[in-house]
mmCIF file of C-alpha atoms in Angstrom:
data_model
loop_
_atom_site.group_PDB
_atom_site.id
_atom_site.type_symbol
_atom_site.label_atom_id
_atom_site.label_comp_id
_atom_site.label_asym_id
_atom_site.label_seq_id
_atom_site.Cartn_x
_atom_site.Cartn_y
_atom_site.Cartn_z
ATOM 1 C CA MET R 1 111.562 98.670 82.858
ATOM 2 C CA ILE R 2 108.972 96.158 84.018
ATOM 3 C CA GLU R 3 109.578 92.834 85.735
ATOM 4 C CA ILE R 4 107.152 90.060 86.541
ATOM 5 C CA ASN R 5 108.354 87.382 88.903
ATOM 6 C CA GLY R 6 111.872 88.767 88.512
ATOM 7 C CA ARG R 7 111.900 88.451 84.723
ATOM 8 C CA ARG R 8 111.950 91.399 82.339
ATOM 9 C CA THR R 9 108.913 91.746 80.076
ATOM 10 C CA GLU R 10 108.727 93.864 76.937
ATOM 11 C CA SER R 11 105.010 93.566 76.243
ATOM 12 C CA ILE R 12 101.734 93.367 78.117
ATOM 13 C CA PRO R 13 101.049 89.711 78.950
ATOM 14 C CA ALA R 14 98.059 88.134 77.254
ATOM 15 C CA ALA R 15 95.021 87.608 79.445
ATOM 16 C CA PRO R 16 91.510 86.284 78.676
ATOM 17 C CA GLY R 17 89.085 89.116 77.977
ATOM 18 C CA PHE R 18 91.713 91.860 78.140
ATOM 19 C CA THR R 19 93.044 93.890 75.235
ATOM 20 C CA ALA R 20 94.964 97.038 76.128
ATOM 21 C CA ASN R 21 93.505 100.286 74.829
ATOM 22 C CA ALA R 22 95.575 103.338 73.873
ATOM 23 C CA LEU R 23 95.780 104.756 77.391
ATOM 24 C CA GLN R 24 96.766 101.415 78.907
ATOM 25 C CA GLN R 25 99.367 100.814 76.215
ATOM 26 C CA GLY R 26 100.752 104.307 76.840
ATOM 27 C CA VAL R 27 101.026 103.651 80.590
ATOM 28 C CA PHE R 28 102.848 100.405 79.914
ATOM 29 C CA GLU R 29 105.287 102.083 77.501
ATOM 30 C CA THR R 30 106.071 104.790 80.058
ATOM 31 C CA MET R 31 106.787 102.117 82.623
ATOM 32 C CA ARG R 32 108.865 100.078 80.210
ATOM 33 C CA LYS R 33 111.080 103.032 79.295
ATOM 34 C CA SER R 34 111.389 104.366 82.840
ATOM 35 C CA THR R 35 114.583 104.418 84.862
ATOM 36 C CA HIS R 36 112.460 102.993 87.673
ATOM 37 C CA THR R 37 111.823 99.247 87.760
ATOM 38 C CA TYR R 38 108.140 98.354 88.093
ATOM 39 C CA ARG R 39 107.775 94.916 89.666
ATOM 40 C CA TYR R 40 104.722 92.647 89.865
ATOM 41 C CA GLN R 41 104.177 89.267 91.487
ATOM 42 C CA ASN R 42 102.199 88.113 88.478
ATOM 43 C CA ALA R 43 100.628 89.304 85.251
ATOM 44 C CA GLU R 44 97.226 89.759 86.902
ATOM 45 C CA HIS R 45 98.589 92.511 89.144
ATOM 46 C CA LEU R 46 100.002 94.452 86.180
ATOM 47 C CA ILE R 47 96.776 94.067 84.214
ATOM 48 C CA MET R 48 94.742 95.234 87.211
ATOM 49 C CA GLU R 49 96.883 98.361 87.406
ATOM 50 C CA LEU R 50 96.306 99.079 83.729
ATOM 51 C CA ARG R 51 92.572 98.430 84.030
ATOM 52 C CA LEU R 52 92.167 100.539 87.147
ATOM 53 C CA ARG R 53 94.213 103.459 85.858
ATOM 54 C CA ASP R 54 92.065 103.509 82.741
ATOM 55 C CA SER R 55 88.939 103.313 84.901
ATOM 56 C CA ILE R 56 90.063 106.238 87.076
ATOM 57 C CA VAL R 57 90.653 108.421 84.024
ATOM 58 C CA ARG R 58 87.321 107.453 82.488
ATOM 59 C CA THR R 59 85.299 107.940 85.679
ATOM 60 C CA ALA R 60 86.992 111.286 86.388
ATOM 61 C CA ARG R 61 85.984 112.478 82.918
ATOM 62 C CA ASP R 62 82.465 111.151 83.461
ATOM 63 C CA LEU R 63 82.159 112.938 86.802
ATOM 64 C CA SER R 64 83.183 116.220 85.173
ATOM 65 C CA LYS R 65 80.144 115.882 82.872
ATOM 66 C CA SER R 66 77.659 114.599 85.464
ATOM 67 C CA GLY R 67 76.402 117.908 86.854
ATOM 68 C CA PHE R 68 78.048 117.152 90.223
ATOM 69 C CA SER R 69 78.862 120.628 91.550
ATOM 70 C CA PHE R 70 81.200 122.278 94.025
ATOM 71 C CA ARG R 71 80.055 123.464 97.457
ATOM 72 C CA VAL R 72 81.915 123.855 100.740
ATOM 73 C CA PHE R 73 81.007 121.227 103.324
ATOM 74 C CA ARG R 74 78.558 123.502 105.161
ATOM 75 C CA ASP R 75 76.532 123.800 101.943
ATOM 76 C CA SER R 76 76.945 120.256 100.606
ATOM 77 C CA PHE R 77 73.976 118.134 99.539
ATOM 78 C CA ALA R 78 73.322 114.619 98.219
ATOM 79 C CA ASN R 79 70.412 112.551 96.929
ATOM 80 C CA PRO R 80 68.572 111.580 100.153
ATOM 81 C CA ALA R 81 67.325 108.382 98.555
ATOM 82 C CA PHE R 82 70.860 107.005 98.722
ATOM 83 C CA TRP R 83 72.810 109.087 101.248
ATOM 84 C CA ASP R 84 72.334 110.679 104.665
ATOM 85 C CA ARG R 85 74.047 114.055 104.964
ATOM 86 C CA THR R 86 75.910 114.365 108.273
ATOM 87 C CA PRO R 87 76.196 117.612 110.303
ATOM 88 C CA ASP R 88 79.798 118.113 109.131
ATOM 89 C CA GLY R 89 78.771 117.933 105.464
ATOM 90 C CA GLY R 90 79.738 114.341 104.707
ATOM 91 C CA PHE R 91 77.610 111.720 102.959
ATOM 92 C CA LYS R 92 76.896 108.460 104.768
ATOM 93 C CA LEU R 93 75.493 105.506 102.854
ATOM 94 C CA LYS R 94 71.802 105.169 103.675
ATOM 95 C CA GLU R 95 70.832 102.041 105.562
ATOM 96 C CA GLY R 96 69.473 99.346 103.286
ATOM 97 C CA VAL R 97 71.017 100.837 100.122
ATOM 98 C CA ALA R 98 73.488 98.809 98.067
ATOM 99 C CA PRO R 99 76.845 100.634 97.869
ATOM 100 C CA ALA R 100 77.124 99.983 94.125
ATOM 101 C CA ASP R 101 73.719 101.588 93.512
ATOM 102 C CA ALA R 102 74.583 104.627 95.621
ATOM 103 C CA VAL R 103 77.875 105.259 93.832
ATOM 104 C CA ARG R 104 76.266 104.886 90.415
ATOM 105 C CA ASP R 105 73.541 107.345 91.384
ATOM 106 C CA ILE R 106 76.136 110.124 91.726
ATOM 107 C CA TYR R 107 76.929 109.662 88.053
ATOM 108 C CA ARG R 108 73.313 109.246 86.958
ATOM 109 C CA ASN R 109 71.910 112.144 89.008
ATOM 110 C CA GLY R 110 74.916 114.387 89.478
ATOM 111 C CA ARG R 111 72.845 117.558 89.814
ATOM 112 C CA GLN R 112 71.511 116.228 93.102
ATOM 113 C CA TYR R 113 75.030 116.326 94.572
ATOM 114 C CA ALA R 114 77.466 119.047 95.609
ATOM 115 C CA THR R 115 80.552 118.995 97.838
ATOM 116 C CA GLU R 116 84.275 119.816 98.012
ATOM 117 C CA CYS R 117 87.104 118.509 95.831
ATOM 118 C CA ALA R 118 88.462 115.980 98.343
ATOM 119 C CA THR R 119 85.110 114.176 98.384
ATOM 120 C CA ALA R 120 85.096 114.031 94.596
ATOM 121 C CA MET R 121 88.410 112.183 94.653
ATOM 122 C CA PHE R 122 86.833 109.386 96.667
ATOM 123 C CA VAL R 123 83.783 109.304 94.410
ATOM 124 C CA VAL R 124 86.104 108.648 91.470
ATOM 125 C CA TRP R 125 88.082 105.980 93.328
ATOM 126 C CA TYR R 126 84.935 104.149 94.414
ATOM 127 C CA LYS R 127 83.428 104.270 90.928
ATOM 128 C CA ALA R 128 86.694 103.169 89.320
ATOM 129 C CA VAL R 129 86.914 100.151 91.631
ATOM 130 C CA LEU R 130 83.230 99.398 91.081
ATOM 131 C CA ASP R 131 83.872 99.236 87.350
ATOM 132 C CA VAL R 132 86.526 96.525 87.759
ATOM 133 C CA LEU R 133 84.836 94.424 90.480
ATOM 134 C CA PRO R 134 81.579 92.459 90.472
ATOM 135 C CA ASP R 135 78.783 94.278 92.316
ATOM 136 C CA ALA R 136 78.563 91.565 94.959
ATOM 137 C CA GLN R 137 82.246 91.895 95.820
ATOM 138 C CA PHE R 138 82.092 95.702 95.814
ATOM 139 C CA ASN R 139 79.055 95.712 98.113
ATOM 140 C CA LYS R 140 80.780 93.336 100.495
ATOM 141 C CA LEU R 141 83.970 95.392 100.662
ATOM 142 C CA PHE R 142 82.366 98.835 100.920
ATOM 143 C CA SER R 143 79.233 98.272 102.977
ATOM 144 C CA GLY R 144 79.798 101.385 105.103
ATOM 145 C CA ILE R 145 80.826 104.130 102.660
ATOM 146 C CA PHE R 146 81.256 107.582 104.183
ATOM 147 C CA LEU R 147 82.170 110.283 101.686
ATOM 148 C CA MET R 148 83.948 113.366 102.931
ATOM 149 C CA ASN R 149 87.678 114.093 103.182
ATOM 150 C CA TRP R 150 91.114 112.636 103.897
ATOM 151 C CA GLN R 151 90.140 111.918 107.503
ATOM 152 C CA ARG R 152 87.743 109.239 106.252
ATOM 153 C CA ILE R 153 89.775 106.837 104.126
ATOM 154 C CA ASP R 154 88.426 103.346 103.531
ATOM 155 C CA ARG R 155 91.348 100.969 103.882
ATOM 156 C CA ASP R 156 89.885 98.657 101.226
ATOM 157 C CA LEU R 157 90.510 101.373 98.630
ATOM 158 C CA ALA R 158 94.179 100.466 99.307
ATOM 159 C CA LEU R 159 95.533 104.008 98.923
ATOM 160 C CA ILE R 160 99.266 104.634 99.232
ATOM 161 C CA GLU R 161 100.944 108.051 99.292
ATOM 162 C CA TYR R 162 104.455 108.519 97.904
ATOM 163 C CA ASP R 163 106.587 111.589 98.606
ATOM 164 C CA LYS R 164 107.701 111.487 94.994
ATOM 165 C CA ALA R 165 107.187 109.177 92.016
ATOM 166 C CA ALA R 166 109.622 108.327 89.252
ATOM 167 C CA ASP R 167 106.848 108.832 86.712
ATOM 168 C CA ILE R 168 103.474 110.594 86.811
ATOM 169 C CA LEU R 169 100.998 108.225 85.174
ATOM 170 C CA PRO R 170 97.359 108.608 84.146
ATOM 171 C CA GLY R 171 95.191 107.820 87.154
ATOM 172 C CA ASP R 172 97.620 109.283 89.700
ATOM 173 C CA ALA R 173 96.155 111.601 92.346
ATOM 174 C CA LEU R 174 98.068 114.857 92.862
ATOM 175 C CA TYR R 175 97.687 118.198 94.606
ATOM 176 C CA PHE R 176 98.163 121.794 93.499
ATOM 177 C CA ILE R 177 98.865 123.891 96.614
ATOM 178 C CA ASN R 178 98.111 127.597 96.929
ATOM 179 C CA PRO R 179 100.274 128.708 99.888
ATOM 180 C CA ASP R 180 99.251 132.385 99.751
ATOM 181 C CA VAL R 181 95.518 131.747 99.483
ATOM 182 C CA ASP R 182 93.128 134.558 100.333
ATOM 183 C CA PRO R 183 91.912 133.774 103.888
ATOM 184 C CA ASP R 184 88.397 134.792 102.837
ATOM 185 C CA THR R 185 88.285 131.884 100.357
ATOM 186 C CA PRO R 186 90.032 128.995 102.143
ATOM 187 C CA GLU R 187 88.431 126.508 99.740
ATOM 188 C CA TRP R 188 91.017 127.732 97.204
ATOM 189 C CA GLN R 189 93.990 126.679 99.362
ATOM 190 C CA GLY R 190 94.641 123.963 96.797
ATOM 191 C CA GLU R 191 93.091 121.596 94.298
ATOM 192 C CA ASN R 192 93.007 117.806 94.465
ATOM 193 C CA VAL R 193 93.342 116.393 90.958
ATOM 194 C CA PHE R 194 93.649 113.222 88.944
ATOM 195 C CA TYR R 195 96.170 113.191 86.121
ATOM 196 C CA LEU R 196 94.376 112.169 82.933
ATOM 197 C CA GLY R 197 97.374 111.998 80.602
ATOM 198 C CA GLY R 198 98.342 114.382 77.827
ATOM 199 C CA GLY R 199 99.067 117.171 80.309
ATOM 200 C CA GLN R 200 95.433 117.286 81.470
ATOM 201 C CA TYR R 201 94.080 117.105 85.036
ATOM 202 C CA TYR R 202 90.616 116.780 86.531
ATOM 203 C CA GLY R 203 89.837 118.832 89.636
ATOM 204 C CA HIS R 204 86.325 119.057 91.049
ATOM 205 C CA GLY R 205 84.978 122.579 90.798
ATOM 206 C CA ILE R 206 87.428 123.509 88.046
ATOM 207 C CA GLY R 207 86.922 120.661 85.641
ATOM 208 C CA ILE R 208 89.502 119.410 83.159
ATOM 209 C CA ALA R 209 92.462 121.728 82.607
ATOM 210 C CA ASP R 210 96.214 121.797 82.124
ATOM 211 C CA ALA R 211 98.665 122.691 84.890
ATOM 212 C CA GLN R 212 99.112 126.271 83.675
ATOM 213 C CA THR R 213 95.375 126.926 83.878
ATOM 214 C CA LEU R 214 95.052 125.340 87.314
ATOM 215 C CA ILE R 215 97.910 127.443 88.659
ATOM 216 C CA ARG R 216 96.467 130.612 87.137
ATOM 217 C CA LEU R 217 93.047 129.997 88.684
ATOM 218 C CA LEU R 218 94.553 129.343 92.097
ATOM 219 C CA ASN R 219 96.798 132.403 91.839
ATOM 220 C CA GLU R 220 93.708 134.546 91.204
ATOM 221 C CA ARG R 221 92.538 133.564 94.708
ATOM 222 C CA ARG R 222 95.631 134.688 96.604
ATOM 223 C CA LYS R 223 95.759 137.210 99.420
ATOM 224 C CA GLU R 224 96.832 140.807 98.844
ATOM 225 C CA GLY R 225 100.616 141.091 98.630
ATOM 226 C CA ALA R 226 101.054 137.389 97.846
ATOM 227 C CA THR R 227 104.573 136.386 96.849
ATOM 228 C CA GLN R 228 104.242 132.630 96.365
ATOM 229 C CA SER R 229 102.704 131.057 93.295
ATOM 230 C CA ALA R 230 100.491 128.024 93.425
ATOM 231 C CA ARG R 231 102.388 124.884 92.392
ATOM 232 C CA LEU R 232 102.058 121.156 91.887
ATOM 233 C CA LEU R 233 103.385 119.115 94.791
ATOM 234 C CA GLU R 234 105.601 116.103 94.128
ATOM 235 C CA SER R 235 103.605 113.740 96.349
ATOM 236 C CA VAL R 236 101.422 111.162 94.603
ATOM 237 C CA LYS R 237 98.571 108.959 95.783
ATOM 238 C CA ARG R 238 98.034 105.601 94.123
ATOM 239 C CA GLN R 239 96.193 102.430 94.936
ATOM 240 C CA ASN R 240 97.841 99.158 95.821
ATOM 241 C CA TYR R 241 96.886 97.358 92.637
ATOM 242 C CA ALA R 242 97.899 93.973 94.015
ATOM 243 C CA THR R 243 95.349 94.413 96.792
ATOM 244 C CA ILE R 244 92.599 95.373 94.339
ATOM 245 C CA ALA R 245 93.535 92.350 92.200
ATOM 246 C CA LYS R 246 93.094 90.118 95.245
ATOM 247 C CA HIS R 247 89.677 91.672 95.857
ATOM 248 C CA ALA R 248 88.754 90.875 92.261
ATOM 249 C CA ALA R 249 89.837 87.282 92.721
ATOM 250 C CA GLY R 250 87.499 86.998 95.695
#
């Protein structure tokens, strides 16, 4: 069920310039029928969640088609016109470059970029937020982007990790773990993914696949004598949509 200001709502509130598409309507219906109560301070926060979830799914699909390739951090590379590659394989926004332009370049010139799957997650989050905020606001919030791994999390992305979620919704970030990974290929110790809906996931380096395929590919990279199968963890990463809505409001 969904509540806004403590009152149950059965439909997406009307808002100027917003008409829910099929994915957004599906997310809302899942929430509405859930045993979990989704609560929002106002309609704008709910609509921001629907918009951003749709944006995450769309930008994940776009990244999968961009030519952006997989490399371990020691072999990573980025377009030097927009990013400085650091010794540890991360990408630091080049001085004097607008953050919005740099993020868009990854999608426009994907073949000039390669890195690990954790970095790709942040690329998607940044692009998804960029698509729902004005450039000026995005540039102000993310003036010092550093793309790498989970040790470099921009607090303005407003990420929250839950041990378990009542519902897995399109736009959620998840992780397939491979506990018996071959030590010669540690990059296959797991796969960070976005859930796209319809049983499909996007993972950088693998592309778009269902859970069975992801598990099979990870299991093919296990050590000799492995006894544990790869599996999807229950933990979920989501953004604080109320915070992003406040960013949008300026």
